[in-house]
């Protein structure tokens, strides 16, 4: 005889895990193991339902220690019941409510584990909820994401900013309404208290992650680099919750050794970091505003006459943050055909711009292939420039068919990348290098007129 208290004749729902009654602590009577069951309303038939089902199918194939596993799905006429792995522990929100804020280093360690889980999910096309109420701190050392984000409304990195803010401040930031995850086995997020200004070492990163405009938020690579600076080595938790209770304190001798190593590395870095010289540009620095309220349109950073001076069509094409000009005469031979790209990135602070400028510089130095896999050869080592914005670098590369010169520079809270390319394997007369520098100076002159 069928037991009416069992879902699908197998799963016994024991008690609610959330106030809304959509998540249950349950028991799989067949396999004799604990599970969590989440109830998900089905949208009407159509694209929204199809996208939801695609997300759930993809989530079924996701196996990662930082994500609750999806074991089974029970389908009803207007809803689904998702049978999830049961993970003991407290959400980050519950933890800080009970025990208070976390140190920035421990919050950063948790943030890195969240990034790992998000990256693994993204490879399968799954978008996870990374908000304070869906990040579970388990006694066995895991940091676990317990929910797939609501379709069409997820911003994983902004959710991460909310989580980091909650970790270090002990309260949720005021970022506006946030849709609940599809699979959440935790306490609903409380009404935010106060604003969203954080304090301490994580404050600049949190501010950027919580920025209202997506264009002002950093990418996952920048976030990871910032968090890694606060967590120089993987966190090894002792007893209790990972990155929260922490392990034993390092001995003073070990700390002193680490400090000495840091001094040594900084001294070594001085000799290998590209150093600016006035002779590389021959230009007097341009006075710039201390901050830019908006990110400029890259297509408006040079004039039609200036584009013509570079043998380019005066009508560019734009894609995202990048603007592209091509040679103004397609009948020209390949060695007289040029292409110019200008990209503009705006950040909420000088510090954020400095971090991203450093990332662009590092990626430029390490790049050995084009986007299509062709081998790139650096004609000369990447060198720093003086007289171009707050800081700048120059690079020249060839792929055997074209020669390209790039100038990247920071102007207050902006980072601008200029790339000027010619259809020759070797630019013996320095046309591309001079063109890239000239363009950078034009842009600086344009920016100096910003109020």
PDB file of C-alpha atoms in Angstrom, residues 232-362:
ATOM      1  CA  UNK A 232      48.450  34.379   0.161  1.00  0.00           C
ATOM      2  CA  UNK A 233      48.121  30.639   0.626  1.00  0.00           C
ATOM      3  CA  UNK A 234      45.140  28.214   0.769  1.00  0.00           C
ATOM      4  CA  UNK A 235      43.259  28.370   4.052  1.00  0.00           C
ATOM      5  CA  UNK A 236      43.478  25.164   6.116  1.00  0.00           C
ATOM      6  CA  UNK A 237      40.610  25.240   8.572  1.00  0.00           C
ATOM      7  CA  UNK A 238      40.920  23.504  11.926  1.00  0.00           C
ATOM      8  CA  UNK A 239      37.861  22.265  13.752  1.00  0.00           C
ATOM      9  CA  UNK A 240      34.657  24.159  12.981  1.00  0.00           C
ATOM     10  CA  UNK A 241      33.534  25.978   9.878  1.00  0.00           C
ATOM     11  CA  UNK A 242      36.052  26.638   7.077  1.00  0.00           C
ATOM     12  CA  UNK A 243      37.509  30.093   6.811  1.00  0.00           C
ATOM     13  CA  UNK A 244      35.430  31.008   9.854  1.00  0.00           C
ATOM     14  CA  UNK A 245      36.781  29.217  12.900  1.00  0.00           C
ATOM     15  CA  UNK A 246      40.202  29.105  11.250  1.00  0.00           C
ATOM     16  CA  UNK A 247      43.190  26.982  12.133  1.00  0.00           C
ATOM     17  CA  UNK A 248      45.996  27.584  14.653  1.00  0.00           C
ATOM     18  CA  UNK A 249      47.733  30.939  14.576  1.00  0.00           C
ATOM     19  CA  UNK A 250      51.056  30.989  12.731  1.00  0.00           C
ATOM     20  CA  UNK A 251      54.089  31.304  14.941  1.00  0.00           C
ATOM     21  CA  UNK A 252      55.776  34.734  15.122  1.00  0.00           C
ATOM     22  CA  UNK A 253      58.911  33.275  13.531  1.00  0.00           C
ATOM     23  CA  UNK A 254      56.905  32.118  10.507  1.00  0.00           C
ATOM     24  CA  UNK A 255      55.306  35.552  10.200  1.00  0.00           C
ATOM     25  CA  UNK A 256      58.725  37.197  10.344  1.00  0.00           C
ATOM     26  CA  UNK A 257      60.019  34.850   7.652  1.00  0.00           C
ATOM     27  CA  UNK A 258      57.031  35.690   5.446  1.00  0.00           C
ATOM     28  CA  UNK A 259      57.681  39.402   5.914  1.00  0.00           C
ATOM     29  CA  UNK A 260      61.336  38.968   4.966  1.00  0.00           C
ATOM     30  CA  UNK A 261      60.341  37.013   1.867  1.00  0.00           C
ATOM     31  CA  UNK A 262      57.910  39.769   0.897  1.00  0.00           C
ATOM     32  CA  UNK A 263      60.697  42.359   1.136  1.00  0.00           C
ATOM     33  CA  UNK A 264      62.944  40.164  -0.996  1.00  0.00           C
ATOM     34  CA  UNK A 265      60.248  39.671  -3.623  1.00  0.00           C
ATOM     35  CA  UNK A 266      59.477  43.382  -3.740  1.00  0.00           C
ATOM     36  CA  UNK A 267      63.140  44.133  -4.232  1.00  0.00           C
ATOM     37  CA  UNK A 268      63.382  41.561  -7.016  1.00  0.00           C
ATOM     38  CA  UNK A 269      60.211  42.877  -8.671  1.00  0.00           C
ATOM     39  CA  UNK A 270      61.757  46.341  -8.840  1.00  0.00           C
ATOM     40  CA  UNK A 271      64.414  45.113 -11.265  1.00  0.00           C
ATOM     41  CA  UNK A 272      61.995  43.207 -13.520  1.00  0.00           C
ATOM     42  CA  UNK A 273      59.051  45.638 -13.569  1.00  0.00           C
ATOM     43  CA  UNK A 274      59.171  47.926 -16.632  1.00  0.00           C
ATOM     44  CA  UNK A 275      60.388  51.396 -15.596  1.00  0.00           C
ATOM     45  CA  UNK A 276      59.269  54.570 -17.348  1.00  0.00           C
ATOM     46  CA  UNK A 277      61.612  56.976 -19.047  1.00  0.00           C
ATOM     47  CA  UNK A 278      60.803  60.392 -20.442  1.00  0.00           C
ATOM     48  CA  UNK A 279      62.533  59.543 -23.687  1.00  0.00           C
ATOM     49  CA  UNK A 280      59.948  56.878 -24.531  1.00  0.00           C
ATOM     50  CA  UNK A 281      57.305  59.482 -25.291  1.00  0.00           C
ATOM     51  CA  UNK A 282      59.009  62.835 -25.546  1.00  0.00           C
ATOM     52  CA  UNK A 283      55.770  64.437 -24.326  1.00  0.00           C
ATOM     53  CA  UNK A 284      54.897  66.656 -21.374  1.00  0.00           C
ATOM     54  CA  UNK A 285      52.284  65.088 -19.082  1.00  0.00           C
ATOM     55  CA  UNK A 286      48.739  66.355 -19.707  1.00  0.00           C
ATOM     56  CA  UNK A 287      46.726  67.733 -16.771  1.00  0.00           C
ATOM     57  CA  UNK A 288      43.699  65.511 -16.199  1.00  0.00           C
ATOM     58  CA  UNK A 289      40.630  65.583 -13.936  1.00  0.00           C
ATOM     59  CA  UNK A 290      41.080  63.801 -10.612  1.00  0.00           C
ATOM     60  CA  UNK A 291      38.122  61.525 -11.436  1.00  0.00           C
ATOM     61  CA  UNK A 292      35.770  60.801 -14.332  1.00  0.00           C
ATOM     62  CA  UNK A 293      32.067  60.519 -13.560  1.00  0.00           C
ATOM     63  CA  UNK A 294      31.383  58.350 -16.605  1.00  0.00           C
ATOM     64  CA  UNK A 295      33.214  56.037 -18.978  1.00  0.00           C
ATOM     65  CA  UNK A 296      33.796  57.864 -22.277  1.00  0.00           C
ATOM     66  CA  UNK A 297      32.559  56.499 -25.583  1.00  0.00           C
ATOM     67  CA  UNK A 298      35.735  55.078 -27.180  1.00  0.00           C
ATOM     68  CA  UNK A 299      34.473  56.129 -30.622  1.00  0.00           C
ATOM     69  CA  UNK A 300      34.460  59.762 -29.463  1.00  0.00           C
ATOM     70  CA  UNK A 301      38.020  59.788 -28.137  1.00  0.00           C
ATOM     71  CA  UNK A 302      39.546  60.829 -31.476  1.00  0.00           C
ATOM     72  CA  UNK A 303      38.166  63.083 -34.191  1.00  0.00           C
ATOM     73  CA  UNK A 304      37.383  62.257 -37.808  1.00  0.00           C
ATOM     74  CA  UNK A 305      40.416  64.329 -38.897  1.00  0.00           C
ATOM     75  CA  UNK A 306      42.681  62.395 -36.548  1.00  0.00           C
ATOM     76  CA  UNK A 307      41.366  59.088 -37.892  1.00  0.00           C
ATOM     77  CA  UNK A 308      42.067  60.338 -41.405  1.00  0.00           C
ATOM     78  CA  UNK A 309      45.628  61.278 -40.348  1.00  0.00           C
ATOM     79  CA  UNK A 310      46.136  57.628 -39.433  1.00  0.00           C
ATOM     80  CA  UNK A 311      44.940  56.489 -42.899  1.00  0.00           C
ATOM     81  CA  UNK A 312      41.671  55.223 -41.433  1.00  0.00           C
ATOM     82  CA  UNK A 313      38.023  55.491 -42.368  1.00  0.00           C
ATOM     83  CA  UNK A 314      36.410  58.261 -40.346  1.00  0.00           C
ATOM     84  CA  UNK A 315      33.357  56.114 -39.462  1.00  0.00           C
ATOM     85  CA  UNK A 316      34.242  53.486 -36.834  1.00  0.00           C
ATOM     86  CA  UNK A 317      32.301  50.452 -35.635  1.00  0.00           C
ATOM     87  CA  UNK A 318      31.619  49.822 -31.962  1.00  0.00           C
ATOM     88  CA  UNK A 319      31.270  46.613 -29.982  1.00  0.00           C
ATOM     89  CA  UNK A 320      30.828  46.753 -26.212  1.00  0.00           C
ATOM     90  CA  UNK A 321      33.669  48.840 -24.762  1.00  0.00           C
ATOM     91  CA  UNK A 322      35.745  48.774 -27.964  1.00  0.00           C
ATOM     92  CA  UNK A 323      35.737  50.940 -31.083  1.00  0.00           C
ATOM     93  CA  UNK A 324      37.391  49.920 -34.379  1.00  0.00           C
ATOM     94  CA  UNK A 325      38.578  51.909 -37.401  1.00  0.00           C
ATOM     95  CA  UNK A 326      39.952  50.366 -40.612  1.00  0.00           C
ATOM     96  CA  UNK A 327      41.913  51.753 -43.544  1.00  0.00           C
ATOM     97  CA  UNK A 328      39.927  54.245 -45.603  1.00  0.00           C
ATOM     98  CA  UNK A 329      40.845  52.652 -48.943  1.00  0.00           C
ATOM     99  CA  UNK A 330      40.277  48.941 -49.352  1.00  0.00           C
ATOM    100  CA  UNK A 331      42.116  49.000 -52.673  1.00  0.00           C
ATOM    101  CA  UNK A 332      45.379  49.834 -50.926  1.00  0.00           C
ATOM    102  CA  UNK A 333      48.021  47.075 -50.855  1.00  0.00           C
ATOM    103  CA  UNK A 334      48.222  45.093 -47.635  1.00  0.00           C
ATOM    104  CA  UNK A 335      51.308  46.937 -46.369  1.00  0.00           C
ATOM    105  CA  UNK A 336      49.380  50.242 -46.488  1.00  0.00           C
ATOM    106  CA  UNK A 337      46.288  48.996 -44.705  1.00  0.00           C
ATOM    107  CA  UNK A 338      45.831  49.901 -41.047  1.00  0.00           C
ATOM    108  CA  UNK A 339      43.435  49.059 -38.222  1.00  0.00           C
ATOM    109  CA  UNK A 340      42.944  50.922 -34.946  1.00  0.00           C
ATOM    110  CA  UNK A 341      41.179  49.689 -31.815  1.00  0.00           C
ATOM    111  CA  UNK A 342      40.419  51.833 -28.765  1.00  0.00           C
ATOM    112  CA  UNK A 343      38.912  50.367 -25.595  1.00  0.00           C
ATOM    113  CA  UNK A 344      37.776  52.407 -22.583  1.00  0.00           C
ATOM    114  CA  UNK A 345      37.116  50.997 -19.108  1.00  0.00           C
ATOM    115  CA  UNK A 346      35.728  53.051 -16.217  1.00  0.00           C
ATOM    116  CA  UNK A 347      36.024  52.086 -12.547  1.00  0.00           C
ATOM    117  CA  UNK A 348      34.568  53.447  -9.343  1.00  0.00           C
ATOM    118  CA  UNK A 349      37.943  54.412  -7.850  1.00  0.00           C
ATOM    119  CA  UNK A 350      41.593  55.019  -8.704  1.00  0.00           C
ATOM    120  CA  UNK A 351      42.510  51.903  -6.733  1.00  0.00           C
ATOM    121  CA  UNK A 352      40.214  49.733  -8.849  1.00  0.00           C
ATOM    122  CA  UNK A 353      41.652  51.254 -12.020  1.00  0.00           C
ATOM    123  CA  UNK A 354      45.199  50.608 -10.760  1.00  0.00           C
ATOM    124  CA  UNK A 355      44.417  46.949 -10.134  1.00  0.00           C
ATOM    125  CA  UNK A 356      42.900  46.474 -13.569  1.00  0.00           C
ATOM    126  CA  UNK A 357      45.700  48.389 -15.269  1.00  0.00           C
ATOM    127  CA  UNK A 358      48.175  46.014 -13.572  1.00  0.00           C
ATOM    128  CA  UNK A 359      46.121  43.059 -14.818  1.00  0.00           C
ATOM    129  CA  UNK A 360      46.117  44.354 -18.409  1.00  0.00           C
ATOM    130  CA  UNK A 361      49.872  44.908 -18.196  1.00  0.00           C
ATOM    131  CA  UNK A 362      50.485  41.400 -16.893  1.00  0.00           C
TER     132      UNK A 362
END
